[in-house]
Short mmCIF file of C-alpha atoms in Angstrom, two decimals:
data_model
loop_
_atom_site.label_atom_id
_atom_site.label_comp_id
_atom_site.label_asym_id
_atom_site.label_seq_id
_atom_site.Cartn_x
_atom_site.Cartn_y
_atom_site.Cartn_z
CA UNK A 201 0.15 -0.10 0.23
CA UNK A 202 1.35 3.23 -0.83
CA UNK A 203 2.16 5.80 2.18
CA UNK A 204 0.46 9.18 1.90
CA UNK A 205 0.03 12.30 3.58
CA UNK A 206 2.35 12.97 6.69
CA UNK A 207 5.08 10.61 7.57
CA UNK A 208 2.81 7.26 8.54
CA UNK A 209 5.76 5.34 8.98
CA UNK A 210 6.16 7.44 12.28
CA UNK A 211 3.23 6.01 13.90
CA UNK A 212 2.81 5.60 17.48
CA UNK A 213 1.00 3.50 19.48
CA UNK A 214 -1.33 0.15 18.09
CA UNK A 215 -4.42 0.44 19.82
CA UNK A 216 -7.65 1.10 18.00
CA UNK A 217 -9.52 4.02 20.09
CA UNK A 218 -12.80 3.56 20.61
CA UNK A 219 -15.57 5.63 20.12
CA UNK A 220 -17.30 7.69 22.83
CA UNK A 221 -20.62 6.28 23.84
CA UNK A 222 -21.65 10.13 24.89
CA UNK A 223 -24.22 11.04 22.60
CA UNK A 224 -26.93 13.69 22.20
CA UNK A 225 -30.02 11.17 21.41
CA UNK A 226 -31.11 8.39 23.40
CA UNK A 227 -30.19 5.13 22.18
CA UNK A 228 -32.84 2.54 22.11
CA UNK A 229 -33.33 0.00 24.73
CA UNK A 230 -31.74 -3.07 22.15
CA UNK A 231 -28.67 -1.40 22.02
CA UNK A 232 -28.35 0.09 25.77
CA UNK A 233 -25.84 -3.30 26.35
CA UNK A 234 -23.52 -3.04 23.56
CA UNK A 235 -22.06 0.43 25.02
CA UNK A 236 -18.98 -1.23 26.26
CA UNK A 237 -16.16 0.86 28.42
CA UNK A 238 -17.01 3.87 26.53
CA UNK A 239 -17.43 2.73 23.06
CA UNK A 240 -20.32 0.68 21.03
CA UNK A 241 -19.41 -2.55 20.07
CA UNK A 242 -21.87 -4.33 17.61
CA UNK A 243 -20.78 -7.62 19.50
CA UNK A 244 -23.08 -10.53 18.39
CA UNK A 245 -24.94 -8.34 15.93
CA UNK A 246 -28.53 -9.37 17.64
CA UNK A 247 -29.75 -5.94 17.57
CA UNK A 248 -29.82 -6.38 13.84
CA UNK A 249 -31.67 -9.56 13.30
CA UNK A 250 -34.77 -7.67 12.87
CA UNK A 251 -33.95 -7.08 9.07
CA UNK A 252 -35.02 -10.46 8.62
CA UNK A 253 -39.04 -10.98 8.74
CA UNK A 254 -38.30 -14.72 9.82
CA UNK A 255 -36.62 -13.11 13.25
CA UNK A 256 -40.18 -12.34 14.71
CA UNK A 257 -41.95 -8.90 15.13
CA UNK A 258 -40.04 -8.53 18.45
CA UNK A 259 -36.85 -8.27 16.68
CA UNK A 260 -38.59 -6.50 13.75
CA UNK A 261 -39.73 -3.50 16.20
CA UNK A 262 -36.43 -3.83 18.17
CA UNK A 263 -34.83 -2.83 14.47
CA UNK A 264 -37.27 -0.22 13.62
CA UNK A 265 -36.10 1.45 17.22
CA UNK A 266 -32.66 1.48 15.55
CA UNK A 267 -33.84 2.97 12.17
CA UNK A 268 -35.75 5.69 13.89
CA UNK A 269 -32.96 6.27 16.13
CA UNK A 270 -30.63 6.67 13.36
CA UNK A 271 -32.81 8.87 11.57
CA UNK A 272 -33.46 10.95 14.97
CA UNK A 273 -29.89 11.78 15.81
CA UNK A 274 -29.09 12.56 12.31
CA UNK A 275 -31.38 14.91 12.29
CA UNK A 276 -30.39 16.60 15.89
CA UNK A 277 -27.11 16.56 14.72
CA UNK A 278 -27.28 18.12 11.45
CA UNK A 279 -29.41 20.66 12.99
CA UNK A 280 -26.95 21.41 15.79
CA UNK A 281 -24.25 21.84 12.84
CA UNK A 282 -26.14 24.39 10.91
CA UNK A 283 -26.88 26.42 14.13
CA UNK A 284 -23.26 26.39 14.78
CA UNK A 285 -22.69 27.86 11.73
CA UNK A 286 -25.57 30.35 11.54
CA UNK A 287 -23.84 31.52 14.72
CA UNK A 288 -20.40 32.82 13.05
CA UNK A 289 -22.31 33.91 10.18
CA UNK A 290 -21.62 31.20 7.58
CA UNK A 291 -24.37 29.30 5.39
CA UNK A 292 -25.72 25.78 5.29
CA UNK A 293 -28.01 25.76 2.74
CA UNK A 294 -26.31 22.76 1.35
CA UNK A 295 -25.34 21.00 4.28
CA UNK A 296 -25.85 17.49 3.82
CA UNK A 297 -27.63 15.28 6.74
CA UNK A 298 -24.88 13.58 8.97
CA UNK A 299 -23.93 12.74 12.46
CA UNK A 300 -22.18 15.69 13.51
CA UNK A 301 -20.25 15.29 16.62
CA UNK A 302 -22.44 12.87 18.08
CA UNK A 303 -20.24 9.87 18.51
CA UNK A 304 -22.66 6.88 19.10
CA UNK A 305 -24.68 8.44 16.28
CA UNK A 306 -22.05 7.54 14.23
CA UNK A 307 -20.18 4.46 15.46
CA UNK A 308 -24.11 2.93 15.11
CA UNK A 309 -25.07 4.31 11.98
CA UNK A 310 -21.14 2.77 10.79
CA UNK A 311 -22.66 -0.37 12.05
CA UNK A 312 -25.51 -0.48 10.59
CA UNK A 313 -23.98 0.13 7.44
CA UNK A 314 -22.13 -3.61 7.43
CA UNK A 315 -24.26 -5.20 4.96
CA UNK A 316 -25.96 -8.71 5.65
CA UNK A 317 -28.15 -10.17 3.18
CA UNK A 318 -29.85 -12.60 5.08
CA UNK A 319 -29.76 -13.90 8.96
CA UNK A 320 -27.23 -16.26 8.06
CA UNK A 321 -24.94 -13.89 6.87
CA UNK A 322 -25.89 -11.52 9.82
CA UNK A 323 -25.23 -14.38 12.31
CA UNK A 324 -21.65 -14.96 10.42
CA UNK A 325 -20.68 -11.22 11.19
CA UNK A 326 -19.46 -11.78 14.93
CA UNK A 327 -16.87 -14.53 13.32
CA UNK A 328 -16.16 -12.45 10.31
CA UNK A 329 -15.51 -9.30 12.24
CA UNK A 330 -12.86 -11.17 14.70
CA UNK A 331 -10.94 -12.30 11.35
CA UNK A 332 -11.06 -9.17 9.78
CA UNK A 333 -9.80 -7.60 13.27
CA UNK A 334 -6.79 -9.98 13.41
CA UNK A 335 -5.88 -8.86 10.05
CA UNK A 336 -6.31 -5.08 10.94
CA UNK A 337 -3.78 -5.72 13.98
CA UNK A 338 -1.56 -7.07 12.26
CA UNK A 339 -1.68 -4.41 9.37
CA UNK A 340 -0.93 -1.79 12.07
CA UNK A 341 1.74 -3.61 13.18
CA UNK A 342 3.68 -3.31 10.28
CA UNK A 343 2.44 0.24 10.09
CA UNK A 344 4.92 0.73 12.93
CA UNK A 345 8.09 -1.17 11.65
CA UNK A 346 9.65 1.90 9.41
CA UNK A 347 9.65 4.04 13.18
CA UNK A 348 12.98 3.39 14.08
CA UNK A 349 14.28 4.72 10.62
CA UNK A 350 12.70 7.40 9.85
CA UNK A 351 12.83 8.68 13.21
CA UNK A 352 16.93 8.48 13.38
CA UNK A 353 16.95 10.36 9.81
CA UNK A 354 14.74 13.10 10.74
CA UNK A 355 14.79 14.72 14.40
CA UNK A 356 11.55 15.73 16.33
CA UNK A 357 10.57 19.02 15.61
CA UNK A 358 11.74 21.80 17.98
CA UNK A 359 8.67 23.26 18.68
CA UNK A 360 6.25 21.63 21.24
CA UNK A 361 3.29 22.85 19.37
CA UNK A 362 4.81 21.70 15.94
CA UNK A 363 5.43 18.67 17.51
CA UNK A 364 1.72 18.04 18.70
CA UNK A 365 0.47 19.17 15.20
CA UNK A 366 2.35 17.38 13.18
CA UNK A 367 2.02 14.01 15.71
CA UNK A 368 -1.81 14.23 15.38
CA UNK A 369 -1.62 13.34 12.00
CA UNK A 370 0.35 9.66 12.26
CA UNK A 371 -2.87 7.71 13.38
CA UNK A 372 -5.70 9.67 10.95
CA UNK A 373 -3.16 8.98 8.18
CA UNK A 374 -2.52 5.68 9.07
CA UNK A 375 -6.19 4.60 9.55
CA UNK A 376 -6.88 6.22 6.00
CA UNK A 377 -4.17 4.88 4.14
CA UNK A 378 -5.54 1.75 5.78
CA UNK A 379 -8.53 1.83 3.77
CA UNK A 380 -6.61 1.79 0.17
CA UNK A 381 -5.35 -2.11 1.16
CA UNK A 382 -5.17 -3.81 -2.27
CA UNK A 383 -4.54 -0.73 -4.41
CA UNK A 384 -1.00 -1.99 -4.90
CA UNK A 385 -0.20 -5.19 -6.47
CA UNK A 386 2.39 -6.41 -3.33
CA UNK A 387 -0.52 -5.83 -0.61
CA UNK A 388 -1.33 -9.11 0.90
CA UNK A 389 -4.53 -10.43 -0.09
CA UNK A 390 -8.14 -9.40 1.60
CA UNK A 391 -10.68 -11.93 1.52
CA UNK A 392 -13.72 -10.15 -0.14
CA UNK A 393 -15.89 -10.97 2.45
CA UNK A 394 -14.08 -9.47 5.05
CA UNK A 395 -13.10 -6.03 3.07
CA UNK A 396 -16.31 -4.23 4.77
CA UNK A 397 -15.80 -5.37 8.30
CA UNK A 398 -11.86 -4.18 7.37
CA UNK A 399 -13.23 -0.83 6.31
CA UNK A 400 -15.54 -0.78 9.52
CA UNK A 401 -12.63 -0.93 11.61
CA UNK A 402 -10.25 1.77 9.59
CA UNK A 403 -13.44 4.05 9.90
CA UNK A 404 -13.54 3.40 13.36
CA UNK A 405 -10.25 4.26 14.21
CA UNK A 406 -10.49 7.05 11.58
CA UNK A 407 -13.54 8.54 13.50
CA UNK A 408 -11.74 8.15 16.82
CA UNK A 409 -8.37 10.24 15.93
CA UNK A 410 -10.58 12.64 13.67
CA UNK A 411 -12.60 13.65 17.46
CA UNK A 412 -9.24 13.77 19.25
CA UNK A 413 -7.74 16.01 16.40
CA UNK A 414 -10.82 18.13 16.16
CA UNK A 415 -10.40 18.81 19.71
CA UNK A 416 -6.61 19.61 19.74
CA UNK A 417 -7.25 22.12 16.67
CA UNK A 418 -9.85 24.01 18.40
CA UNK A 419 -7.90 24.61 21.47
CA UNK A 420 -5.10 25.65 19.66
CA UNK A 421 -7.47 27.76 17.20
CA UNK A 422 -8.67 29.44 19.90
CA UNK A 423 -5.61 30.29 22.08
CA UNK A 424 -2.87 30.65 18.85
CA UNK A 425 -4.91 31.00 15.81
CA UNK A 426 -3.22 29.55 12.96
CA UNK A 427 0.09 28.38 12.77
CA UNK A 428 2.23 29.96 10.68
CA UNK A 429 5.10 28.51 8.28
CA UNK A 430 7.61 31.37 9.64
CA UNK A 431 6.50 30.17 13.58
CA UNK A 432 5.98 26.57 13.33
CA UNK A 433 7.58 25.65 9.69
CA UNK A 434 5.79 24.51 6.37
CA UNK A 435 5.28 20.56 8.13
CA UNK A 436 3.33 21.68 11.42
CA UNK A 437 1.32 24.38 9.15
CA UNK A 438 0.56 21.51 6.75
CA UNK A 439 -0.08 19.41 9.44
CA UNK A 440 -2.58 21.84 11.06
CA UNK A 441 -4.50 22.17 7.43
CA UNK A 442 -4.67 18.22 7.44
CA UNK A 443 -6.53 18.09 10.48
CA UNK A 444 -9.01 21.10 9.33
CA UNK A 445 -9.20 19.22 6.22
CA UNK A 446 -10.22 15.97 8.09
CA UNK A 447 -12.69 17.84 10.83
CA UNK A 448 -15.44 17.04 8.49
CA UNK A 449 -17.73 16.57 12.00
CA UNK A 450 -17.39 19.75 13.09
CA UNK A 451 -18.19 22.49 9.86
CA UNK A 452 -18.05 25.14 11.83
CA UNK A 453 -14.27 24.54 13.00
CA UNK A 454 -13.48 24.00 9.68
CA UNK A 455 -14.79 27.74 8.51
CA UNK A 456 -13.23 29.13 11.01
CA UNK A 457 -10.00 27.86 9.81
CA UNK A 458 -10.45 28.81 6.37
CA UNK A 459 -11.08 32.31 7.66
CA UNK A 460 -7.69 31.99 9.22
CA UNK A 461 -6.11 31.18 6.32
CA UNK A 462 -7.30 32.96 3.76
CA UNK A 463 -4.77 35.99 4.68
CA UNK A 464 -2.60 33.92 6.03
CA UNK A 465 -2.20 32.19 2.47
CA UNK A 466 -1.98 35.47 0.37
CA UNK A 467 1.18 36.62 2.48
CA UNK A 468 3.05 33.42 2.19
CA UNK A 469 2.42 31.93 6.02
CA UNK A 470 0.35 29.28 5.31
CA UNK A 471 0.05 27.08 1.95
CA UNK A 472 -2.32 28.04 -0.96
CA UNK A 473 -2.61 25.16 -2.37
CA UNK A 474 -3.49 23.96 1.32
CA UNK A 475 -5.99 26.77 1.09
CA UNK A 476 -8.00 25.64 -1.80
CA UNK A 477 -8.30 22.13 -1.18
CA UNK A 478 -9.81 23.15 2.40
CA UNK A 479 -12.16 25.84 0.39
CA UNK A 480 -13.45 23.42 -2.19
CA UNK A 481 -13.81 20.61 0.79
CA UNK A 482 -15.99 23.68 2.78
CA UNK A 483 -17.85 25.39 0.20
CA UNK A 484 -18.66 22.11 -1.54
CA UNK A 485 -20.50 21.12 1.91
CA UNK A 486 -22.09 24.15 2.61
CA UNK A 487 -22.94 26.09 -0.68
CA UNK A 488 -22.86 23.26 -3.40
CA UNK A 489 -19.91 24.60 -5.39
CA UNK A 490 -16.56 24.56 -5.28
CA UNK A 491 -13.97 26.96 -7.11
CA UNK A 492 -10.50 25.38 -7.42
CA UNK A 493 -11.29 22.04 -9.31
CA UNK A 494 -9.77 19.71 -6.03
CA UNK A 495 -12.89 17.78 -5.39
CA UNK A 496 -14.07 14.45 -7.79
CA UNK A 497 -17.13 12.70 -8.22
CA UNK A 498 -17.30 8.83 -8.49
CA UNK A 499 -16.89 6.92 -11.83
CA UNK A 500 -19.87 6.94 -13.75
CA UNK A 501 -20.94 4.36 -15.86
CA UNK A 502 -19.95 4.54 -19.92
CA UNK A 503 -17.91 8.06 -18.86
CA UNK A 504 -14.15 7.41 -19.31
CA UNK A 505 -13.47 11.05 -18.14
CA UNK A 506 -13.74 11.47 -13.65
CA UNK A 507 -15.88 13.63 -13.21
CA UNK A 508 -15.58 16.83 -11.41
CA UNK A 509 -18.02 18.01 -8.14
CA UNK A 510 -20.10 21.20 -9.16
CA UNK A 511 -18.11 24.13 -9.89
CA UNK A 512 -18.28 27.93 -9.75
CA UNK A 513 -17.35 28.24 -12.90
CA UNK A 514 -17.16 25.98 -15.66
CA UNK A 515 -15.08 27.63 -18.03
CA UNK A 516 -11.77 25.08 -18.48
CA UNK A 517 -9.44 28.20 -18.73
CA UNK A 518 -10.72 29.86 -15.72
CA UNK A 519 -10.48 26.65 -13.64
CA UNK A 520 -7.27 26.32 -14.75
CA UNK A 521 -6.21 30.44 -14.04
CA UNK A 522 -7.74 29.82 -10.48
CA UNK A 523 -5.55 26.78 -9.99
CA UNK A 524 -2.51 28.07 -11.17
CA UNK A 525 -2.77 31.07 -8.93
CA UNK A 526 -2.76 28.35 -5.63
CA UNK A 527 -0.02 26.81 -7.19
CA UNK A 528 -1.76 23.99 -8.49
CA UNK A 529 -1.17 21.96 -11.55
CA UNK A 530 -3.49 21.67 -14.77
CA UNK A 531 -6.40 19.84 -14.27
CA UNK A 532 -5.53 17.55 -17.16
CA UNK A 533 -2.68 16.80 -15.26
CA UNK A 534 -4.64 16.74 -11.91
CA UNK A 535 -7.16 14.04 -13.42
CA UNK A 536 -4.60 12.03 -14.78
CA UNK A 537 -3.02 11.70 -11.71
CA UNK A 538 -6.06 10.85 -9.32
CA UNK A 539 -6.55 8.07 -12.19
CA UNK A 540 -3.35 6.70 -11.44
CA UNK A 541 -3.47 6.41 -8.31
CA UNK A 542 -7.30 5.42 -7.91
CA UNK A 543 -7.92 3.98 -11.16
CA UNK A 544 -9.16 5.44 -14.60
CA UNK A 545 -12.81 5.40 -15.08
CA UNK A 546 -13.94 2.59 -17.46
CA UNK A 547 -14.93 4.09 -21.27
CA UNK A 548 -18.31 2.99 -22.88
CA UNK A 549 -18.29 -0.13 -24.77
#
């Protein structure tokens, strides 16, 4: 698997963080026994049995209560996120529904998305999850192997603030990297039946790391503003941007980061390209349009060209001019890089 982002080999620690059981919307009774040690553990997946008609009225009612909880907690979390955006004068017209900041809602929603086409498949999930966890732990151990070589060649950052920001990226980047298992020919095989569960473990780890990182970034910004290149160096400033880029559960925090970065990017104290990526991520979420063509959609059937997500200005010349102003390569080059990294879209037959 390719290592992406900031120094993945500098991973420290191996335990996958749990998801906080604190929640804004009360969980239904059927799920309460699955909250253990501050985490949600899907356990025997018995709470999912009601998806299948043969399991009886009680099981169906329990599953319906889980589905109702998902709808309620997402509605509450989305409303709260919109209110926080309104407090800082940011629009939220296009903000998609999501479990913003409600860790229990996010964890349970993720577990609900694990596919089981029949009761037999549901009954097999605990054993498959245990098998996937073994592979996951093995992969995490492998991610730590390069620490000694890298840390001996590159010393720790001089500033404690820089060390905190850069260090915060290691585990979240490792988790995101693990989701690309199978992209490179040299990756160990991952059985297809385990891939959804492997991804579930990955997103669980990522959610826990992102939550901690939002808290770190929020506290830093409140006390010191945005970490400038002259004060902390390019790596630390880039690391702070990476934390903001992945702070999707707190749109208001992302808007604050964007506002702090804008004048600094113009002054050379923050990366223009980082600002462009964060701008597009935030504005797509809040207003439904991007400016710098950094965000692609998924491949569409019969189309060989990877589609862009909606643009403020669709003129190709204007897009490349905007990208050049932010130090980004032409769109055609960027699209080719995306195809090389994630696979080209299939042409119509």
